[in-house]
Amino acid sequence: MLGTIRQKAVAARSLSSQVLENDLMRLRSVASVMRHYSAGTKEMTVRDALNSALDEEMAADPSVFVMGEEVGEYQGAYKITKGLLDKYGPERVVDTPITEAGFAGIGVGSAYHGLRPVVEFMTFNFSMQAIDHIINSAAKSNYMSAGQINVPIVFRGPNGPAAGVGAQHSQCYGAWYGSVPGLKVLVPYSSEDARGLLKAAIRDPDPVVFLENELLYGESFPVSAEALNSSFCLPIGKAKIEREGKDITITAFSKMAAEILEKDGISAEVINLRSIRPLDRATINASVRKTNRLVTVEEGFPQHGIGAEICASVVEDSFGYLDAPVERIAGADVPTPYAANLERMAFPQIEDIVRAARRVCYRKSSIAASA
Amino acid sequence: MAIWQFVGKRVANYFTVSTTTFRSLRPLINGDSSPVNIFGYRRFESSKAGQQLDLVSSDDDEEQNQGVDFPGGRVGFTSEMSFLHKSSKKRVQCYRVLDDNGYPLSSSQYQHVNKELAVKMYSGMLKLQTMDTILYEAQRQGRISFYLTSYGEEAISLASAAALSGDDLIMPQYREPGVLLWRGFTLHEFVNQCFGNRNDYGKGRQMPIHYGSKKHNYFTISSPIATQLPQAVGAAYSLKMDNKDACVVTYFGDGSTSEGDFHASLNFAAVMEAPVVFLCRNNGWAISTPVTEQFRSDGVVVKGQAYGIRSIRVDGNDALAIYNAVRVAREMAIKDQQPILIEALTYRVGHHSTSDDSTKYRPIDEIENWKTARNPVSMFRKWVQRKGWWSDEEESEFRANVRKEVIQAIQVAEKTEKPPLDYLFSDVYEEVPINLIEQERLVRETVKRYPQDFPKDVPM
């Protein structure tokens, strides 16, 4: 749901210079927006944030260990686990054979008996091969065993679309895992989110599904001094209001949309959910009661998505406060195509969010494109 | 990077690692199985790993010298094109100690079992059988919703449990309550779980026979087939990291060996060198699927070997054979820190469960035959009685007593309160989340307001 920043994998394919130009412009404006809202002085990529969080938690607790394909010798498929094998050795950074069902099950079993595994899926699309263990073994064990078996495991990895990777590498699984009682599902955006939430996830006694985003790994964000502390932790289940506004609430991330809307006189309150389960209904509803309008944004498929849940929650709790129907912006209801132009059409772009915001505010769209 | 990463998942393993990582690795201490030396170091000792493969080298002397160090080890060449047989002409033989009449075979390798242990094993098998009979009847009478018997497999659960220590972790499938019985689970505790009442350790959360007891190191039964196998490897890894003098023993049936989890866990356990004993109860049937339709290999024992695991085939109806094999397997698993596979051949005398009528898919005389031929309980009884450690009088007295105890436990369990309402909402997470606290509050309010709409027997 945070894929409005497009970072093309340079090694992967050739790009037209025009497209690259556009992207660089966007990245620059994102960067400037970041600095505008920064409270700290240091900058850190999401990748480094995750790596440092893993490093610190492994140093603090000897029962924490990392397991997954390519996490060790290869330094991690996305280099998130870089340097950990050298530092902690092969017993705590375990390279696995190719069997998601195998290592997810093994992770759960080791969690049953006192270890705290951090299991990496190369992408959450491959977690489908292990979903029985995530749902039936991890999520339900504490309940089914009446508290005798708890599962302090973290399943992490990139989720949602990347850039040009096709249908089987692009699905967002937030809604799938978010519907299961017994799991906690986290969706970090910034480096501070990544650090704080991963640490919280590792320390949590319940199974946590930690959905990262490949395109954000290389993005730099300012981090406060507090966030750099090794005991830093963010609470699970609290959303963050990235930007305050008064006209409309937008859930998920859309800083750039807020930037554009400001010019048109629409002040948007942007909520970075941070946690899908438990969903911070209190923050969302409080915001909607203030602005009276809501647009939900996500990259996943529309039916039974996260926006649907947020919409239902708002209708149940804050119906009287709504001045307009809730709008959901989601990915297209198709398996993700590969071709760059088609892929772009399959996911929400800034313009889609802006148009939706305008519709919800009953203002005419000034961008002459189809609604 | 993103794109070729996905395409080349397998390829990536063979790319060289940067020199900095290479230099910083600790030097190899010894080639095989000390706990320090697992995983990554293997990639730099391919010629040593190849030693295992020498057993498969060709008989042709000239060509034996011509081999190549392929990744994975040295392989000898042959100019003869021959495909390995799909199954060996001679099936792997089955280890047993007692003959059909309960006499120990003179050639048998086994450790003697003393009176105390033998009587405990035998009486445990009797207790299990009696408990099964009565609880099965209770289901038929509608007192419990479901039950699953261990008829024909009493020796496997009791004798294997006898060979283990209380520290060994058990990850069962569902036909091994005998192990829990051995470890001290009482009849009341079994029956309470079946009735799902307030005293059920499972807090009324699961169907009958889904026992679990942390204090007995018996992990709560999980219904999906074979999921306990990779979990067992994970738990074994935890024991390995702690250097514990204990192993994990996981039980599963012939049907489980078709699941992906079976293959993943055996393979992984071998690579990880995890101290786990895989105990397969090959009882010939997976509900209505006979083993001939389950796999085409020579049973399960050869699969262990295929994954690089030491394996043995044992007569599952011979209590002493099971006891000995498990005892040795456990020692090997812990001392050598490696997985072991035991295939216990047996027969599922009963129906799969109370939801099954096996006469519909197998001949009645086959069932009858196995009820008597190599019946584990009667075979062991003959041996124990011949030793003078058991008698017919003790048999009938014991059976009568257990019967009485089980019936009494059922009567008490039936009258025991059902689980209270808050059991519905606890243990979803470590701490009850706000939404569930809210839901519970709402439910209580609603029940108070409309008591006629709710069952009377839910303690609030």
Coordinates of N, CA and C in Angstrom, one line a residue, chain B residues 230-333:
Chain B
P230 N 7.6 -31.0 10.5 CA 8.6 -29.9 10.5 C 8.7 -29.2 11.9
Q231 N 7.5 -29.2 12.6 CA 7.5 -28.6 13.9 C 8.5 -29.4 14.8
A232 N 8.5 -30.8 14.7 CA 9.4 -31.6 15.5 C 10.8 -31.3 15.2
V233 N 11.1 -31.0 13.9 CA 12.5 -30.7 13.6 C 12.9 -29.3 14.2
G234 N 12.0 -28.4 14.2 CA 12.2 -27.1 14.8 C 12.5 -27.2 16.3
A235 N 11.6 -28.0 17.0 CA 11.8 -28.2 18.4 C 13.1 -29.0 18.7
A236 N 13.5 -29.9 17.8 CA 14.8 -30.6 18.0 C 15.9 -29.6 17.8
Y237 N 15.8 -28.6 16.9 CA 16.8 -27.6 16.7 C 17.0 -26.8 18.0
S238 N 15.8 -26.6 18.6 CA 15.9 -25.8 19.9 C 16.7 -26.6 20.9
L239 N 16.4 -27.9 21.0 CA 17.2 -28.8 21.9 C 18.6 -28.8 21.6
K240 N 18.9 -28.8 20.3 CA 20.3 -28.9 19.9 C 21.0 -27.6 20.3
M241 N 20.4 -26.5 20.1 CA 21.0 -25.2 20.5 C 21.3 -25.2 22.0
D242 N 20.4 -25.8 22.8 CA 20.5 -25.8 24.2 C 21.4 -27.0 24.7
N243 N 21.9 -27.8 23.8 CA 22.7 -28.9 24.1 C 22.1 -29.9 25.1
K244 N 20.8 -30.1 25.0 CA 20.1 -30.9 26.0 C 20.3 -32.4 25.7
D245 N 20.2 -33.1 26.8 CA 20.3 -34.6 26.7 C 18.9 -35.1 26.5
A246 N 18.3 -34.7 25.3 CA 17.0 -35.1 25.0 C 16.8 -35.0 23.5
C247 N 15.7 -35.7 23.0 CA 15.4 -35.6 21.6 C 14.0 -35.4 21.5
V248 N 13.5 -35.2 20.2 CA 12.1 -35.1 19.9 C 11.7 -36.4 19.3
V249 N 10.6 -37.0 19.6 CA 10.0 -38.1 18.9 C 8.7 -37.7 18.3
T250 N 8.6 -37.9 17.0 CA 7.4 -37.5 16.4 C 6.7 -38.7 15.7
Y251 N 5.4 -38.9 15.9 CA 4.7 -40.0 15.4 C 3.8 -39.6 14.2
F252 N 3.7 -40.5 13.2 CA 2.8 -40.2 12.1 C 2.5 -41.5 11.4
G253 N 1.5 -41.4 10.5 CA 1.0 -42.7 9.9 C 1.6 -42.8 8.5
D254 N 1.2 -43.9 7.8 CA 1.7 -44.1 6.4 C 1.1 -43.0 5.5
G255 N -0.1 -42.6 5.8 CA -0.7 -41.5 4.9 C 0.1 -40.2 5.0
S256 N 0.6 -39.9 6.2 CA 1.3 -38.7 6.3 C 2.5 -38.6 5.4
T257 N 3.1 -39.7 5.0 CA 4.3 -39.6 4.2 C 4.0 -39.1 2.8
S258 N 2.8 -38.9 2.5 CA 2.5 -38.3 1.2 C 2.5 -36.8 1.2
E259 N 2.4 -36.2 2.4 CA 2.3 -34.8 2.6 C 3.7 -34.1 2.3
G260 N 3.6 -32.9 1.8 CA 4.9 -32.2 1.5 C 5.7 -32.0 2.8
D261 N 5.0 -31.8 3.9 CA 5.7 -31.6 5.1 C 6.6 -32.7 5.5
F262 N 6.2 -33.9 5.2 CA 7.0 -35.1 5.5 C 8.4 -35.0 4.8
H263 N 8.3 -34.7 3.5 CA 9.6 -34.6 2.7 C 10.4 -33.4 3.2
A264 N 9.7 -32.3 3.4 CA 10.5 -31.1 3.8 C 11.2 -31.4 5.1
S265 N 10.5 -32.1 6.1 CA 11.1 -32.2 7.4 C 12.2 -33.2 7.4
L266 N 12.0 -34.3 6.7 CA 13.1 -35.3 6.7 C 14.3 -34.7 6.0
N267 N 14.1 -34.1 4.9 CA 15.3 -33.5 4.2 C 16.0 -32.5 5.1
F268 N 15.2 -31.6 5.7 CA 15.7 -30.5 6.5 C 16.4 -31.1 7.8
A269 N 15.8 -32.1 8.4 CA 16.4 -32.7 9.6 C 17.7 -33.2 9.3
A270 N 17.9 -33.8 8.1 CA 19.2 -34.4 7.8 C 20.2 -33.3 7.6
V271 N 19.8 -32.2 6.9 CA 20.7 -31.1 6.6 C 21.1 -30.4 7.9
M272 N 20.1 -30.2 8.8 CA 20.2 -29.5 10.0 C 20.9 -30.4 11.1
E273 N 20.9 -31.7 10.9 CA 21.5 -32.7 11.9 C 20.7 -32.5 13.2
A274 N 19.4 -32.6 13.1 CA 18.6 -32.4 14.3 C 18.3 -33.7 15.0
P275 N 18.3 -33.6 16.3 CA 18.1 -34.9 17.1 C 16.6 -35.2 17.2
V276 N 16.1 -35.8 16.1 CA 14.7 -36.1 16.1 C 14.5 -37.6 15.6
V277 N 13.6 -38.3 16.3 CA 13.3 -39.6 15.9 C 11.9 -39.6 15.2
F278 N 11.9 -39.9 13.9 CA 10.7 -40.0 13.1 C 10.1 -41.4 13.3
L279 N 8.9 -41.5 13.9 CA 8.4 -42.9 14.1 C 7.1 -43.0 13.3
C280 N 7.2 -43.8 12.2 CA 6.0 -44.0 11.3 C 5.3 -45.2 11.7
R281 N 4.0 -45.0 12.0 CA 3.1 -46.2 12.2 C 2.5 -46.6 10.9
N282 N 3.2 -47.5 10.2 CA 2.6 -47.9 8.9 C 1.6 -49.0 9.2
N283 N 0.3 -48.6 9.3 CA -0.7 -49.6 9.7 C -1.5 -50.0 8.5
G284 N -1.0 -49.7 7.3 CA -1.6 -50.2 6.1 C -2.8 -49.4 5.5
W285 N -3.4 -48.5 6.3 CA -4.6 -47.8 5.8 C -4.6 -46.4 6.3
A286 N -4.9 -45.5 5.3 CA -5.1 -44.1 5.7 C -6.6 -43.8 5.4
I287 N -7.4 -43.9 6.4 CA -8.9 -44.1 6.3 C -9.1 -45.2 5.3
S288 N -9.6 -44.9 4.1 CA -9.9 -46.0 3.1 C -8.8 -46.2 2.1
T289 N -7.7 -45.4 2.2 CA -6.6 -45.6 1.2 C -5.6 -46.6 1.7
P290 N -5.5 -47.7 1.0 CA -4.5 -48.7 1.4 C -3.1 -48.2 0.9
V291 N -2.0 -48.7 1.5 CA -0.7 -48.2 1.2 C -0.3 -48.4 -0.3
T292 N -1.0 -49.4 -0.9 CA -0.7 -49.6 -2.3 C -1.1 -48.4 -3.2
E293 N -2.0 -47.7 -2.6 CA -2.5 -46.5 -3.3 C -1.8 -45.2 -2.7
Q294 N -1.1 -45.4 -1.7 CA -0.5 -44.2 -1.0 C 0.9 -43.9 -1.6
F295 N 1.7 -45.0 -1.8 CA 3.0 -44.8 -2.4 C 3.4 -46.1 -3.1
R296 N 4.4 -46.0 -3.9 CA 4.9 -47.2 -4.6 C 6.3 -47.7 -4.2
S297 N 6.8 -47.0 -3.2 CA 8.1 -47.4 -2.7 C 8.0 -48.6 -1.8
D298 N 9.1 -49.1 -1.4 CA 9.1 -50.2 -0.4 C 8.8 -49.6 0.9
G299 N 7.6 -49.2 1.1 CA 7.2 -48.6 2.4 C 7.9 -47.3 2.7
V300 N 8.1 -47.0 4.0 CA 8.6 -45.7 4.4 C 10.1 -45.8 4.7
V301 N 10.6 -46.9 5.1 CA 12.0 -47.0 5.5 C 13.0 -46.6 4.5
V302 N 12.7 -46.9 3.2 CA 13.6 -46.5 2.1 C 13.6 -45.0 1.9
K303 N 12.5 -44.4 2.3 CA 12.5 -42.9 2.1 C 13.4 -42.2 3.0
G304 N 13.6 -42.8 4.2 CA 14.5 -42.2 5.2 C 15.9 -42.3 4.6
Q305 N 16.3 -43.4 4.0 CA 17.6 -43.6 3.4 C 17.8 -42.6 2.3
A306 N 16.7 -42.4 1.5 CA 16.8 -41.5 0.4 C 17.2 -40.1 0.8
Y307 N 16.7 -39.7 2.0 CA 17.0 -38.4 2.5 C 18.3 -38.3 3.3
G308 N 19.0 -39.4 3.4 CA 20.3 -39.4 4.1 C 20.1 -39.6 5.6
I309 N 19.1 -40.4 5.9 CA 18.8 -40.6 7.4 C 18.9 -42.1 7.7
R310 N 19.5 -42.4 8.8 CA 19.6 -43.8 9.2 C 18.2 -44.3 9.6
S311 N 17.8 -45.4 9.0 CA 16.4 -45.9 9.1 C 16.3 -47.4 9.4
I312 N 15.2 -47.8 10.1 CA 15.0 -49.2 10.4 C 13.6 -49.5 10.3
R313 N 13.3 -50.8 9.9 CA 11.9 -51.3 9.8 C 11.7 -52.2 11.0
V314 N 10.7 -52.0 11.7 CA 10.5 -52.8 12.9 C 9.1 -53.4 12.9
D315 N 8.9 -54.5 13.6 CA 7.6 -55.1 13.7 C 6.8 -54.3 14.8
G316 N 5.8 -53.5 14.4 CA 5.1 -52.7 15.3 C 4.3 -53.4 16.3
N317 N 4.0 -54.7 16.1 CA 3.2 -55.4 17.0 C 4.0 -56.1 18.1
D318 N 5.3 -56.0 18.0 CA 6.2 -56.6 18.9 C 6.8 -55.6 19.9
A319 N 6.2 -55.6 21.1 CA 6.6 -54.6 22.1 C 8.1 -54.5 22.4
L320 N 8.7 -55.7 22.5 CA 10.1 -55.7 22.8 C 11.0 -55.1 21.6
A321 N 10.5 -55.4 20.4 CA 11.3 -54.9 19.2 C 11.1 -53.3 19.2
I322 N 9.9 -52.9 19.4 CA 9.7 -51.4 19.4 C 10.6 -50.8 20.5
Y323 N 10.5 -51.4 21.7 CA 11.2 -50.8 22.9 C 12.7 -50.7 22.5
N324 N 13.3 -51.8 22.0 CA 14.7 -51.8 21.7 C 15.1 -50.8 20.6
A325 N 14.3 -50.8 19.5 CA 14.6 -49.9 18.4 C 14.6 -48.5 18.8
V326 N 13.5 -48.1 19.6 CA 13.4 -46.7 20.0 C 14.5 -46.3 21.0
R327 N 14.8 -47.3 21.8 CA 15.9 -47.0 22.8 C 17.2 -46.6 22.1
V328 N 17.6 -47.5 21.1 CA 18.8 -47.3 20.4 C 18.7 -46.0 19.5
A329 N 17.6 -45.8 18.9 CA 17.4 -44.7 18.0 C 17.6 -43.4 18.8
R330 N 17.0 -43.4 20.0 CA 17.1 -42.2 20.9 C 18.6 -41.9 21.2
E331 N 19.3 -43.0 21.5 CA 20.7 -42.8 21.8 C 21.5 -42.2 20.7
M332 N 21.2 -42.8 19.5 CA 21.9 -42.3 18.3 C 21.5 -40.8 18.0
A333 N 20.2 -40.5 18.1 CA 19.8 -39.2 17.8 C 20.5 -38.1 18.7

